[in-house]
């Protein structure tokens, strides 16, 4: 594709297009492999994201905070939290300090499920990147961190955890 574009407009700098196109291809490959590894567990990627978000937060988040973690609409998060609750992976409670808020808490069963999903995710990542030299993996990780810092800025929540983010 990039070679074709170069023949159409040889004077055009296609650097941004090359980066974007290659990042999308790599992300699609990784996403496909993670989904393939989660499928035998009867799990979808959104479930891993929500359960992992709860675990990172210490086990409990408000529904609003989960919206940010999962980057979903309020209707979608309500449906997904409902599915997780029916399966026993989370519990919903009214916040005793603010009765307008609903707290979503990871259960012991949810933590076990999250650990299974993380292992499947890790296997998929190792498979995708197995052919890449470890030194190149380190370089790519650093370069992508710099890219994310440049386009997103530092993660404001990372400072609380002692890192710069990205």
mmCIF file of C-alpha atoms in Angstrom:
data_model
loop_
_atom_site.group_PDB
_atom_site.id
_atom_site.type_symbol
_atom_site.label_atom_id
_atom_site.label_comp_id
_atom_site.label_asym_id
_atom_site.label_seq_id
_atom_site.Cartn_x
_atom_site.Cartn_y
_atom_site.Cartn_z
ATOM 1 C CA UNK A 1 0.000 0.000 0.000
ATOM 2 C CA UNK A 2 2.736 2.465 0.921
ATOM 3 C CA UNK A 3 4.680 1.679 -2.240
ATOM 4 C CA UNK A 4 1.514 2.293 -4.275
ATOM 5 C CA UNK A 5 1.006 5.684 -2.618
ATOM 6 C CA UNK A 6 4.619 6.576 -3.352
ATOM 7 C CA UNK A 7 4.047 5.934 -7.063
ATOM 8 C CA UNK A 8 0.987 8.203 -7.068
ATOM 9 C CA UNK A 9 2.576 11.086 -5.170
ATOM 10 C CA UNK A 10 6.348 10.592 -4.923
ATOM 11 C CA UNK A 11 6.875 14.073 -3.444
ATOM 12 C CA UNK A 12 4.501 13.432 -0.545
ATOM 13 C CA UNK A 13 5.981 12.537 2.858
ATOM 14 C CA UNK A 14 4.155 9.357 3.848
ATOM 15 C CA UNK A 15 5.885 8.936 7.233
ATOM 16 C CA UNK A 16 2.729 9.566 9.280
ATOM 17 C CA UNK A 17 0.736 7.229 7.045
ATOM 18 C CA UNK A 18 3.404 4.517 7.371
ATOM 19 C CA UNK A 19 3.378 4.769 11.172
ATOM 20 C CA UNK A 20 -0.427 4.768 11.397
ATOM 21 C CA UNK A 21 -0.860 1.918 8.944
ATOM 22 C CA UNK A 22 1.758 -0.270 10.627
ATOM 23 C CA UNK A 23 0.437 0.431 14.124
ATOM 24 C CA UNK A 24 -3.096 -0.513 13.021
ATOM 25 C CA UNK A 25 -1.856 -3.750 11.413
ATOM 26 C CA UNK A 26 0.136 -4.687 14.520
ATOM 27 C CA UNK A 27 -2.789 -3.842 16.816
ATOM 28 C CA UNK A 28 -5.181 -5.892 14.673
ATOM 29 C CA UNK A 29 -2.817 -8.901 14.775
ATOM 30 C CA UNK A 30 -2.395 -8.643 18.544
ATOM 31 C CA UNK A 31 -6.133 -8.162 19.104
ATOM 32 C CA UNK A 32 -6.919 -11.234 16.957
ATOM 33 C CA UNK A 33 -4.480 -13.413 18.903
ATOM 34 C CA UNK A 34 -5.737 -12.232 22.301
ATOM 35 C CA UNK A 35 -9.342 -12.935 21.247
ATOM 36 C CA UNK A 36 -8.287 -16.386 19.998
ATOM 37 C CA UNK A 37 -6.720 -17.171 23.386
ATOM 38 C CA UNK A 38 -9.709 -15.844 25.355
ATOM 39 C CA UNK A 39 -12.283 -17.773 23.290
ATOM 40 C CA UNK A 40 -11.672 -21.196 24.946
ATOM 41 C CA UNK A 41 -12.361 -19.503 28.284
ATOM 42 C CA UNK A 42 -15.676 -18.207 26.939
ATOM 43 C CA UNK A 43 -14.382 -14.697 27.449
ATOM 44 C CA UNK A 44 -14.340 -11.563 25.360
ATOM 45 C CA UNK A 45 -11.763 -8.780 25.438
ATOM 46 C CA UNK A 46 -14.131 -6.334 27.171
ATOM 47 C CA UNK A 47 -14.417 -8.738 30.112
ATOM 48 C CA UNK A 48 -10.643 -8.793 30.543
ATOM 49 C CA UNK A 49 -10.547 -4.982 30.379
ATOM 50 C CA UNK A 50 -13.269 -4.472 32.991
ATOM 51 C CA UNK A 51 -12.025 -7.139 35.405
ATOM 52 C CA UNK A 52 -8.434 -5.903 35.052
ATOM 53 C CA UNK A 53 -9.538 -2.305 35.574
ATOM 54 C CA UNK A 54 -11.246 -3.316 38.801
ATOM 55 C CA UNK A 55 -8.178 -5.246 39.957
ATOM 56 C CA UNK A 56 -5.823 -2.329 39.205
ATOM 57 C CA UNK A 57 -8.129 -0.030 41.189
ATOM 58 C CA UNK A 58 -7.958 -2.244 44.257
ATOM 59 C CA UNK A 59 -11.174 -4.136 43.508
ATOM 60 C CA UNK A 60 -13.857 -1.428 43.476
ATOM 61 C CA UNK A 61 -14.831 1.374 41.101
ATOM 62 C CA UNK A 62 -17.937 3.441 40.533
ATOM 63 C CA UNK A 63 -19.844 2.800 37.330
ATOM 64 C CA UNK A 64 -18.623 6.209 36.118
ATOM 65 C CA UNK A 65 -15.012 5.261 36.733
ATOM 66 C CA UNK A 66 -15.576 1.993 34.872
ATOM 67 C CA UNK A 67 -16.866 4.000 31.903
ATOM 68 C CA UNK A 68 -13.449 5.646 31.691
ATOM 69 C CA UNK A 69 -11.562 2.362 32.163
ATOM 70 C CA UNK A 70 -13.531 0.470 29.528
ATOM 71 C CA UNK A 71 -14.200 3.451 27.220
ATOM 72 C CA UNK A 72 -17.817 2.416 26.732
ATOM 73 C CA UNK A 73 -21.166 4.174 26.720
ATOM 74 C CA UNK A 74 -23.255 4.125 29.880
ATOM 75 C CA UNK A 75 -25.724 1.683 28.307
ATOM 76 C CA UNK A 76 -22.954 -0.704 27.267
ATOM 77 C CA UNK A 77 -21.258 -0.622 30.676
ATOM 78 C CA UNK A 78 -24.577 -1.290 32.412
ATOM 79 C CA UNK A 79 -25.197 -4.345 30.219
ATOM 80 C CA UNK A 80 -21.681 -5.682 30.632
ATOM 81 C CA UNK A 81 -21.560 -5.157 34.382
ATOM 82 C CA UNK A 82 -24.927 -6.927 34.539
ATOM 83 C CA UNK A 83 -23.480 -9.926 32.678
ATOM 84 C CA UNK A 84 -20.448 -10.014 34.964
ATOM 85 C CA UNK A 85 -22.717 -9.787 38.009
ATOM 86 C CA UNK A 86 -24.968 -12.637 36.796
ATOM 87 C CA UNK A 87 -21.839 -14.772 36.369
ATOM 88 C CA UNK A 88 -20.687 -13.928 39.881
ATOM 89 C CA UNK A 89 -17.565 -12.006 38.823
ATOM 90 C CA UNK A 90 -18.617 -8.633 40.253
ATOM 91 C CA UNK A 91 -21.036 -7.289 42.832
ATOM 92 C CA UNK A 92 -22.965 -4.018 42.587
ATOM 93 C CA UNK A 93 -23.707 -1.987 45.709
ATOM 94 C CA UNK A 94 -25.002 1.479 46.432
ATOM 95 C CA UNK A 95 -22.185 3.706 47.705
ATOM 96 C CA UNK A 96 -22.937 4.283 51.423
ATOM 97 C CA UNK A 97 -21.275 7.727 51.223
ATOM 98 C CA UNK A 98 -23.184 8.841 48.098
ATOM 99 C CA UNK A 99 -26.401 6.933 47.439
ATOM 100 C CA UNK A 100 -26.441 8.256 43.857
ATOM 101 C CA UNK A 101 -23.334 6.201 43.042
ATOM 102 C CA UNK A 102 -23.198 2.484 42.295
ATOM 103 C CA UNK A 103 -20.016 0.672 43.261
ATOM 104 C CA UNK A 104 -18.825 -2.312 41.255
ATOM 105 C CA UNK A 105 -16.620 -4.709 43.221
ATOM 106 C CA UNK A 106 -14.541 -7.605 41.945
ATOM 107 C CA UNK A 107 -15.491 -10.887 43.651
ATOM 108 C CA UNK A 108 -13.121 -13.762 44.460
ATOM 109 C CA UNK A 109 -14.529 -15.593 41.442
ATOM 110 C CA UNK A 110 -13.962 -12.464 39.332
ATOM 111 C CA UNK A 111 -10.348 -12.239 40.480
ATOM 112 C CA UNK A 112 -9.800 -15.880 39.516
ATOM 113 C CA UNK A 113 -11.386 -15.189 36.121
ATOM 114 C CA UNK A 114 -9.209 -12.105 35.657
ATOM 115 C CA UNK A 115 -6.056 -14.103 36.429
ATOM 116 C CA UNK A 116 -7.035 -16.715 33.807
ATOM 117 C CA UNK A 117 -7.635 -13.984 31.254
ATOM 118 C CA UNK A 118 -4.331 -12.266 31.997
ATOM 119 C CA UNK A 119 -2.495 -15.552 31.479
ATOM 120 C CA UNK A 120 -4.256 -16.083 28.127
ATOM 121 C CA UNK A 121 -3.437 -12.498 27.160
ATOM 122 C CA UNK A 122 0.216 -12.946 28.129
ATOM 123 C CA UNK A 123 0.499 -16.126 26.045
ATOM 124 C CA UNK A 124 -0.968 -14.322 23.022
ATOM 125 C CA UNK A 125 1.452 -11.408 23.430
ATOM 126 C CA UNK A 126 4.443 -13.722 23.754
ATOM 127 C CA UNK A 127 3.360 -15.620 20.620
ATOM 128 C CA UNK A 128 2.915 -12.467 18.562
ATOM 129 C CA UNK A 129 6.288 -11.038 19.555
ATOM 130 C CA UNK A 130 8.265 -14.311 19.773
ATOM 131 C CA UNK A 131 10.053 -13.752 16.464
ATOM 132 C CA UNK A 132 11.323 -10.323 17.539
ATOM 133 C CA UNK A 133 14.733 -10.072 19.171
ATOM 134 C CA UNK A 134 14.414 -9.101 22.881
ATOM 135 C CA UNK A 135 16.621 -6.023 22.379
ATOM 136 C CA UNK A 136 14.348 -4.850 19.554
ATOM 137 C CA UNK A 137 11.314 -5.493 21.770
ATOM 138 C CA UNK A 138 12.835 -3.192 24.404
ATOM 139 C CA UNK A 139 13.576 -0.549 21.775
ATOM 140 C CA UNK A 140 10.040 -0.754 20.358
ATOM 141 C CA UNK A 141 8.542 -0.470 23.842
ATOM 142 C CA UNK A 142 10.587 2.660 24.504
ATOM 143 C CA UNK A 143 9.806 4.185 21.112
ATOM 144 C CA UNK A 144 6.076 3.525 21.522
ATOM 145 C CA UNK A 145 6.181 5.036 25.017
ATOM 146 C CA UNK A 146 7.762 8.175 23.551
ATOM 147 C CA UNK A 147 5.141 8.226 20.805
ATOM 148 C CA UNK A 148 2.300 8.007 23.305
ATOM 149 C CA UNK A 149 3.813 10.693 25.519
ATOM 150 C CA UNK A 150 4.138 12.957 22.470
ATOM 151 C CA UNK A 151 0.550 12.497 21.294
ATOM 152 C CA UNK A 152 -1.250 12.043 24.640
ATOM 153 C CA UNK A 153 1.014 13.678 27.189
ATOM 154 C CA UNK A 154 1.828 12.085 30.539
ATOM 155 C CA UNK A 155 -0.837 9.950 32.179
ATOM 156 C CA UNK A 156 -2.129 12.037 35.106
ATOM 157 C CA UNK A 157 -2.874 8.885 37.118
ATOM 158 C CA UNK A 158 0.655 7.530 36.614
ATOM 159 C CA UNK A 159 2.213 10.157 38.892
ATOM 160 C CA UNK A 160 0.280 8.695 41.823
ATOM 161 C CA UNK A 161 1.930 5.350 41.038
ATOM 162 C CA UNK A 162 5.451 6.763 40.716
ATOM 163 C CA UNK A 163 5.822 6.650 36.935
ATOM 164 C CA UNK A 164 5.486 9.022 33.995
ATOM 165 C CA UNK A 165 2.825 7.029 32.186
ATOM 166 C CA UNK A 166 2.367 5.837 28.627
#
